[in-house]
Short mmCIF file of C-alpha atoms in Angstrom, two decimals:
data_model
loop_
_atom_site.label_atom_id
_atom_site.label_comp_id
_atom_site.label_asym_id
_atom_site.label_seq_id
_atom_site.Cartn_x
_atom_site.Cartn_y
_atom_site.Cartn_z
CA UNK A 1 99.85 220.31 -177.39
CA UNK A 2 96.57 218.71 -176.58
CA UNK A 3 94.61 217.06 -179.44
CA UNK A 4 91.51 218.29 -180.96
CA UNK A 5 88.41 216.52 -182.01
CA UNK A 6 86.01 218.39 -184.51
CA UNK A 7 82.42 217.54 -184.02
CA UNK A 8 78.82 218.72 -184.04
CA UNK A 9 76.32 218.79 -181.41
CA UNK A 10 72.79 217.82 -182.46
CA UNK A 11 69.44 217.06 -180.71
CA UNK A 12 67.84 214.07 -182.23
CA UNK A 13 64.25 213.24 -180.86
CA UNK A 14 64.55 213.18 -177.08
CA UNK A 15 68.36 212.57 -177.10
CA UNK A 16 71.48 214.76 -177.72
CA UNK A 17 74.15 213.33 -179.70
CA UNK A 18 77.92 214.34 -180.70
CA UNK A 19 78.34 213.52 -184.49
CA UNK A 20 81.93 213.19 -185.90
CA UNK A 21 83.04 212.69 -189.48
CA UNK A 22 84.59 209.25 -190.15
CA UNK A 23 87.66 210.67 -191.60
CA UNK A 24 88.40 212.52 -188.51
CA UNK A 25 88.22 209.44 -186.14
CA UNK A 26 90.50 206.43 -185.74
CA UNK A 27 89.34 203.40 -187.69
CA UNK A 28 89.84 201.04 -184.58
CA UNK A 29 86.86 200.82 -182.18
CA UNK A 30 89.14 200.63 -179.13
CA UNK A 31 90.82 204.06 -180.10
CA UNK A 32 87.37 205.46 -180.89
CA UNK A 33 86.35 204.68 -177.47
CA UNK A 34 89.66 206.27 -176.00
CA UNK A 35 88.81 209.33 -177.86
CA UNK A 36 85.14 209.61 -176.97
CA UNK A 37 85.71 209.05 -173.23
CA UNK A 38 88.48 211.49 -173.13
CA UNK A 39 86.20 214.08 -174.93
CA UNK A 40 83.10 213.25 -172.60
CA UNK A 41 84.76 213.17 -169.54
CA UNK A 42 83.54 209.88 -168.87
CA UNK A 43 85.52 209.02 -165.73
CA UNK A 44 83.42 211.41 -163.64
CA UNK A 45 79.79 210.67 -163.09
CA UNK A 46 79.03 214.24 -163.79
CA UNK A 47 81.36 214.41 -167.00
CA UNK A 48 82.41 217.94 -165.71
CA UNK A 49 85.68 217.63 -167.81
CA UNK A 50 84.26 216.92 -170.91
CA UNK A 51 81.11 217.44 -173.35
CA UNK A 52 79.00 214.79 -171.87
CA UNK A 53 75.47 215.53 -170.33
CA UNK A 54 75.92 213.01 -167.66
CA UNK A 55 72.70 211.17 -168.67
CA UNK A 56 72.34 208.22 -170.79
CA UNK A 57 70.16 210.16 -173.27
CA UNK A 58 72.76 213.06 -173.60
CA UNK A 59 76.02 210.76 -173.52
CA UNK A 60 75.69 209.57 -177.27
CA UNK A 61 77.84 209.91 -180.17
CA UNK A 62 77.83 208.55 -183.79
CA UNK A 63 80.86 208.43 -186.30
CA UNK A 64 79.15 209.09 -190.05
CA UNK A 65 80.89 208.13 -193.29
CA UNK A 66 79.71 207.87 -196.91
CA UNK A 67 78.66 204.35 -197.87
CA UNK A 68 80.12 202.14 -200.46
CA UNK A 69 77.07 199.85 -200.43
CA UNK A 70 74.79 200.36 -203.53
CA UNK A 71 71.53 202.11 -202.52
CA UNK A 72 72.94 203.13 -199.11
CA UNK A 73 73.87 206.79 -198.73
CA UNK A 74 75.72 206.88 -195.58
CA UNK A 75 76.83 204.39 -192.70
CA UNK A 76 77.30 205.29 -188.96
CA UNK A 77 78.68 203.61 -185.79
CA UNK A 78 76.60 204.57 -182.78
CA UNK A 79 78.49 204.81 -179.24
CA UNK A 80 76.77 204.95 -175.87
CA UNK A 81 79.55 206.70 -173.91
CA UNK A 82 80.11 205.82 -170.37
CA UNK A 83 78.99 207.83 -167.28
CA UNK A 84 81.45 207.43 -164.26
CA UNK A 85 83.35 204.79 -166.12
CA UNK A 86 85.72 205.19 -169.12
CA UNK A 87 83.97 202.73 -171.36
CA UNK A 88 82.00 202.87 -174.65
CA UNK A 89 79.21 200.53 -175.67
CA UNK A 90 78.99 199.61 -179.43
CA UNK A 91 76.44 196.89 -179.19
CA UNK A 92 73.12 198.73 -179.96
CA UNK A 93 71.46 201.58 -181.87
CA UNK A 94 69.62 204.78 -181.35
CA UNK A 95 66.77 205.79 -183.43
CA UNK A 96 66.55 209.22 -181.88
CA UNK A 97 70.35 209.82 -182.90
CA UNK A 98 69.37 208.31 -186.23
CA UNK A 99 67.20 211.35 -186.86
CA UNK A 100 70.27 213.57 -186.14
CA UNK A 101 72.42 211.68 -188.21
CA UNK A 102 70.14 212.09 -191.30
CA UNK A 103 69.88 215.82 -190.91
CA UNK A 104 73.71 215.90 -190.26
CA UNK A 105 74.05 214.16 -193.76
CA UNK A 106 71.93 216.83 -195.53
CA UNK A 107 73.48 219.78 -193.69
CA UNK A 108 77.03 218.45 -194.23
CA UNK A 109 76.67 217.65 -198.05
CA UNK A 110 76.46 213.96 -197.92
CA UNK A 111 73.02 213.81 -199.30
CA UNK A 112 71.44 216.50 -201.53
CA UNK A 113 67.89 217.60 -200.95
CA UNK A 114 65.65 216.12 -203.73
CA UNK A 115 62.38 217.85 -203.01
CA UNK A 116 60.04 218.88 -200.17
CA UNK A 117 61.16 215.68 -198.53
CA UNK A 118 64.42 213.97 -198.88
CA UNK A 119 65.14 210.31 -198.13
CA UNK A 120 68.40 209.30 -196.48
CA UNK A 121 69.10 205.60 -196.66
CA UNK A 122 71.53 204.73 -193.75
CA UNK A 123 73.08 201.47 -192.29
CA UNK A 124 73.83 201.19 -188.68
CA UNK A 125 77.33 199.54 -188.22
CA UNK A 126 76.56 198.42 -184.86
CA UNK A 127 73.47 196.01 -185.71
CA UNK A 128 73.54 196.16 -189.78
CA UNK A 129 69.93 197.40 -189.68
CA UNK A 130 69.02 199.57 -192.71
CA UNK A 131 67.12 202.86 -191.85
CA UNK A 132 65.41 205.28 -194.16
CA UNK A 133 64.97 208.69 -192.86
CA UNK A 134 62.70 211.37 -194.51
CA UNK A 135 63.81 214.90 -193.73
CA UNK A 136 61.64 217.85 -194.46
CA UNK A 137 63.46 219.90 -197.10
CA UNK A 138 60.88 222.50 -198.27
CA UNK A 139 61.67 223.68 -201.87
CA UNK A 140 64.83 221.50 -201.89
CA UNK A 141 66.50 223.85 -199.20
CA UNK A 142 68.78 222.60 -196.79
CA UNK A 143 67.02 222.77 -193.52
CA UNK A 144 68.24 224.73 -190.52
CA UNK A 145 65.37 224.79 -188.02
CA UNK A 146 61.83 223.73 -187.74
CA UNK A 147 58.71 224.14 -185.95
CA UNK A 148 57.51 220.70 -185.06
CA UNK A 149 57.55 219.15 -181.54
CA UNK A 150 57.32 215.51 -180.02
CA UNK A 151 56.54 213.97 -176.69
CA UNK A 152 59.40 214.44 -174.45
CA UNK A 153 60.70 217.74 -175.91
CA UNK A 154 58.79 221.05 -176.03
CA UNK A 155 61.45 222.51 -178.20
CA UNK A 156 60.77 222.43 -181.84
CA UNK A 157 63.03 221.10 -184.66
CA UNK A 158 63.26 219.73 -188.25
CA UNK A 159 60.71 216.99 -188.89
CA UNK A 160 62.28 213.69 -189.62
CA UNK A 161 60.47 210.41 -190.07
CA UNK A 162 62.62 207.32 -189.27
CA UNK A 163 61.79 203.95 -190.74
CA UNK A 164 63.71 200.82 -189.86
CA UNK A 165 63.84 197.97 -192.50
CA UNK A 166 64.85 194.19 -192.01
CA UNK A 167 64.54 194.42 -188.07
CA UNK A 168 64.16 190.76 -187.32
CA UNK A 169 66.99 189.11 -185.39
CA UNK A 170 69.53 191.94 -186.13
CA UNK A 171 71.77 190.99 -183.11
CA UNK A 172 71.10 187.32 -182.31
CA UNK A 173 69.87 186.04 -185.54
CA UNK A 174 66.37 185.11 -184.27
CA UNK A 175 63.22 187.26 -184.06
CA UNK A 176 62.31 185.38 -180.57
CA UNK A 177 65.76 184.62 -178.97
CA UNK A 178 64.03 182.57 -176.14
CA UNK A 179 62.30 180.55 -178.83
CA UNK A 180 58.69 181.65 -177.91
CA UNK A 181 56.47 184.50 -177.73
CA UNK A 182 56.43 184.39 -173.88
CA UNK A 183 58.54 183.02 -171.51
CA UNK A 184 58.90 182.61 -167.55
CA UNK A 185 62.27 183.85 -166.31
CA UNK A 186 63.74 183.10 -162.90
CA UNK A 187 65.02 186.22 -161.22
CA UNK A 188 66.26 185.65 -157.78
CA UNK A 189 63.31 184.52 -155.63
CA UNK A 190 60.76 185.61 -158.24
CA UNK A 191 59.59 184.22 -161.31
CA UNK A 192 58.42 186.88 -164.05
CA UNK A 193 56.49 186.85 -167.41
CA UNK A 194 58.50 188.14 -170.24
CA UNK A 195 58.58 188.67 -173.99
CA UNK A 196 61.94 188.63 -175.46
CA UNK A 197 62.36 190.04 -179.08
CA UNK A 198 65.25 190.98 -181.23
CA UNK A 199 63.82 193.62 -183.71
CA UNK A 200 65.88 196.96 -184.25
CA UNK A 201 67.54 195.97 -180.92
CA UNK A 202 67.35 192.95 -178.46
CA UNK A 203 64.63 193.79 -175.88
CA UNK A 204 62.92 192.02 -172.94
CA UNK A 205 59.45 193.23 -171.97
CA UNK A 206 58.15 192.51 -168.54
CA UNK A 207 54.46 192.04 -167.60
CA UNK A 208 54.01 194.82 -165.03
CA UNK A 209 51.95 192.64 -162.81
CA UNK A 210 54.88 190.19 -162.51
CA UNK A 211 56.69 192.76 -160.55
CA UNK A 212 53.64 194.11 -158.68
CA UNK A 213 53.65 197.27 -160.94
CA UNK A 214 50.98 198.96 -162.82
CA UNK A 215 52.65 200.59 -165.96
CA UNK A 216 51.70 204.34 -164.86
CA UNK A 217 54.44 204.58 -162.34
CA UNK A 218 56.34 207.94 -162.40
CA UNK A 219 60.03 208.12 -163.13
CA UNK A 220 60.82 208.33 -159.31
CA UNK A 221 58.88 205.29 -158.68
CA UNK A 222 60.54 203.30 -161.60
CA UNK A 223 63.68 204.32 -160.00
CA UNK A 224 62.99 202.70 -156.89
CA UNK A 225 62.34 199.46 -158.73
CA UNK A 226 65.79 199.63 -160.67
CA UNK A 227 67.54 196.80 -158.81
CA UNK A 228 64.56 194.32 -159.90
CA UNK A 229 64.62 195.59 -163.37
CA UNK A 230 68.31 195.41 -163.83
CA UNK A 231 68.21 191.81 -162.36
CA UNK A 232 65.76 190.98 -165.23
CA UNK A 233 68.52 192.27 -167.67
CA UNK A 234 71.12 190.11 -166.06
CA UNK A 235 69.09 187.06 -166.15
CA UNK A 236 67.69 187.77 -169.77
CA UNK A 237 71.04 188.54 -171.40
CA UNK A 238 72.61 184.92 -171.33
CA UNK A 239 69.16 183.58 -171.98
CA UNK A 240 68.98 185.61 -175.12
CA UNK A 241 72.48 184.57 -176.08
CA UNK A 242 73.86 188.12 -175.69
CA UNK A 243 76.30 187.08 -173.04
CA UNK A 244 77.87 184.02 -171.59
CA UNK A 245 76.41 182.79 -168.16
CA UNK A 246 78.21 184.49 -165.27
CA UNK A 247 79.57 187.18 -167.63
CA UNK A 248 78.52 190.95 -166.82
CA UNK A 249 75.58 191.70 -169.03
CA UNK A 250 75.80 194.81 -171.25
CA UNK A 251 74.16 197.86 -169.77
CA UNK A 252 72.76 198.59 -173.24
CA UNK A 253 71.05 195.47 -174.36
CA UNK A 254 68.80 193.78 -173.93
CA UNK A 255 66.54 196.92 -173.63
CA UNK A 256 64.51 196.24 -170.49
CA UNK A 257 61.19 197.74 -169.73
CA UNK A 258 57.62 197.01 -168.18
CA UNK A 259 54.39 196.82 -170.26
CA UNK A 260 50.74 197.03 -169.17
CA UNK A 261 47.18 197.58 -170.32
CA UNK A 262 46.18 201.24 -171.00
CA UNK A 263 44.77 203.35 -167.91
CA UNK A 264 44.59 207.06 -167.34
CA UNK A 265 47.76 208.51 -166.19
CA UNK A 266 49.49 211.94 -166.00
CA UNK A 267 52.91 212.82 -167.83
CA UNK A 268 55.91 214.29 -166.44
CA UNK A 269 54.59 217.78 -167.74
CA UNK A 270 51.36 217.33 -166.23
CA UNK A 271 49.37 216.38 -169.21
CA UNK A 272 46.38 213.80 -168.62
CA UNK A 273 46.43 211.01 -170.84
CA UNK A 274 43.16 209.02 -171.12
CA UNK A 275 43.35 205.40 -171.41
CA UNK A 276 41.84 205.54 -174.77
CA UNK A 277 44.56 207.57 -175.96
CA UNK A 278 47.12 204.88 -175.99
CA UNK A 279 47.32 201.27 -176.85
CA UNK A 280 49.90 200.01 -174.36
CA UNK A 281 51.71 201.38 -171.27
CA UNK A 282 55.53 201.27 -171.36
CA UNK A 283 58.16 202.29 -168.75
CA UNK A 284 61.61 201.59 -170.20
CA UNK A 285 65.12 201.63 -168.57
CA UNK A 286 68.09 203.49 -170.15
CA UNK A 287 71.40 202.13 -169.00
CA UNK A 288 70.90 202.42 -165.37
CA UNK A 289 68.05 204.77 -165.20
CA UNK A 290 64.35 205.16 -166.07
CA UNK A 291 64.10 206.43 -169.66
CA UNK A 292 62.27 209.84 -169.65
CA UNK A 293 60.22 208.75 -172.71
CA UNK A 294 61.16 205.70 -174.72
CA UNK A 295 64.18 205.04 -177.07
CA UNK A 296 63.21 204.50 -180.51
CA UNK A 297 64.68 201.21 -180.84
CA UNK A 298 62.64 200.28 -177.78
CA UNK A 299 59.53 201.70 -179.60
CA UNK A 300 60.39 199.59 -182.66
CA UNK A 301 60.63 196.36 -180.61
CA UNK A 302 57.31 197.25 -179.05
CA UNK A 303 55.60 197.66 -182.34
CA UNK A 304 57.14 194.59 -183.81
CA UNK A 305 56.17 192.64 -180.82
CA UNK A 306 52.62 193.64 -181.50
CA UNK A 307 52.53 191.16 -184.44
CA UNK A 308 53.94 188.08 -182.75
CA UNK A 309 50.95 186.17 -181.69
CA UNK A 310 50.92 185.30 -178.05
CA UNK A 311 53.46 187.97 -176.94
CA UNK A 312 52.71 190.36 -174.06
CA UNK A 313 52.38 193.05 -176.36
CA UNK A 314 50.14 191.33 -178.91
CA UNK A 315 47.91 190.19 -175.91
CA UNK A 316 47.76 193.80 -174.24
CA UNK A 317 46.71 195.25 -177.54
CA UNK A 318 43.62 192.83 -177.51
CA UNK A 319 41.48 191.29 -180.38
CA UNK A 320 39.83 194.47 -181.66
CA UNK A 321 43.18 196.21 -182.33
CA UNK A 322 44.34 196.41 -186.13
CA UNK A 323 47.57 194.38 -185.41
CA UNK A 324 45.41 191.36 -184.92
CA UNK A 325 43.86 191.71 -188.37
CA UNK A 326 45.24 190.38 -191.77
CA UNK A 327 45.56 193.22 -194.00
CA UNK A 328 43.15 193.50 -197.09
CA UNK A 329 45.06 195.99 -199.13
CA UNK A 330 48.76 196.21 -200.13
CA UNK A 331 51.21 198.13 -197.95
CA UNK A 332 48.67 198.74 -195.15
CA UNK A 333 49.85 200.81 -192.23
CA UNK A 334 49.05 200.29 -188.61
CA UNK A 335 49.70 202.61 -185.70
CA UNK A 336 50.76 201.58 -182.26
CA UNK A 337 50.34 204.17 -179.66
CA UNK A 338 52.78 203.82 -176.85
CA UNK A 339 51.93 205.52 -173.35
CA UNK A 340 55.30 206.77 -171.99
CA UNK A 341 56.19 209.02 -168.93
CA UNK A 342 56.44 212.13 -171.40
CA UNK A 343 53.25 211.26 -173.51
CA UNK A 344 52.32 209.21 -176.37
CA UNK A 345 54.58 208.14 -178.95
CA UNK A 346 53.12 206.75 -182.06
CA UNK A 347 55.05 203.88 -184.12
CA UNK A 348 54.04 203.55 -187.71
CA UNK A 349 54.08 199.78 -189.08
CA UNK A 350 53.84 198.95 -192.66
CA UNK A 351 52.66 195.58 -193.97
CA UNK A 352 52.69 193.73 -196.99
CA UNK A 353 49.42 191.96 -198.34
CA UNK A 354 50.13 188.87 -196.19
CA UNK A 355 50.50 190.93 -193.13
CA UNK A 356 54.29 190.51 -192.86
CA UNK A 357 55.98 193.61 -191.27
CA UNK A 358 58.17 195.49 -194.01
CA UNK A 359 58.98 198.73 -192.25
CA UNK A 360 58.38 200.38 -188.83
CA UNK A 361 58.88 204.02 -188.13
CA UNK A 362 58.53 207.01 -185.81
CA UNK A 363 58.04 210.63 -186.33
CA UNK A 364 61.08 212.72 -184.68
CA UNK A 365 62.43 216.16 -184.86
CA UNK A 366 66.17 217.16 -184.97
CA UNK A 367 68.37 220.33 -184.92
CA UNK A 368 72.07 221.30 -184.99
CA UNK A 369 73.13 222.89 -181.66
CA UNK A 370 76.93 223.54 -182.11
CA UNK A 371 79.79 223.17 -184.47
CA UNK A 372 82.93 222.66 -182.09
CA UNK A 373 86.74 221.87 -181.89
CA UNK A 374 87.05 219.76 -178.59
CA UNK A 375 90.31 219.85 -176.70
CA UNK A 376 91.26 216.42 -175.61
CA UNK A 377 93.31 215.65 -172.59
CA UNK A 378 96.70 214.44 -173.22
CA UNK A 379 95.91 210.74 -174.06
CA UNK A 380 97.42 208.25 -176.34
CA UNK A 381 94.85 208.53 -179.37
CA UNK A 382 96.01 208.19 -182.98
CA UNK A 383 93.66 210.62 -184.73
CA UNK A 384 93.82 211.20 -188.44
CA UNK A 385 95.47 214.24 -189.83
CA UNK A 386 92.83 216.34 -191.29
CA UNK A 387 93.02 219.39 -193.51
#
């Protein structure tokens, strides 16, 4: 008889994630990968034989457990599940899925509502980042639906503010893995200007003009430039200490995208965005395709780079932006408005009195889509006995 895997399907921000209780999954990551690739149908590039959505934003999972760490409610392991290849990436995190994880924790009794807004403190096992998600729980009720929307998704959900703490150097040990705010990187016959930063997730941002781009490219236009963008990832990975020279770079990190100064553009839904409505233009790559909006860990990296003097993001924002000022009050908050193909995503950056970044956050929405028993094909997976 085929094995069954019990999971819950959630939308978190602009992603969809399958969420699993830690006590229903193997403890070994290799076994987890076997279970997930079997469940998602990863060997097929359409994932027709499984639950995967055949895109990087819909082929995600997380395994959630209560945390034994004082002050932390839950821990979760994020998995980017392969499409067309039976492989799973455990090297990064997903802020969109983190909003779903927080809602899952409340809806499944891991965290009890405490007021109109309930904080869920989480640790991401991939990067050891600490996240705090504030979930709307009006009148201390467990939420089942909500009315808020965000750029990149017209459908409403439960409001969730996701904040990242202690983001600097989570993967490499260095905020600036290349040793400086801006570097020149040789990519084939071209030299490009980049800012490499490790904040929330390792990321490498490319000056759009280095590639003859503008920053307002549509998704099909970015797709035409994928070979060049992926070549930057291949070059940046060993330079940032994320892989060994000659070794195949992870498709998940570093996050890769182009950045440019604001100008007028039209979103994928036809909305007109004026140059004055955003602080920076960003076009990101998600695995092997353009991201329809922006991953939250990428948004966190952009916002953190805004406070690195001499970085591409810092310089694009310009001297008049609050990111260039020293705060005069404790816990000052600065907003970074990121122009993405789907619209403007705002990242909130909280600073102490000395101008040091303490937390970075983005507003998301989440909702549970389904509760399911997933039939697995006949593979050798040691699933725990539950119930």
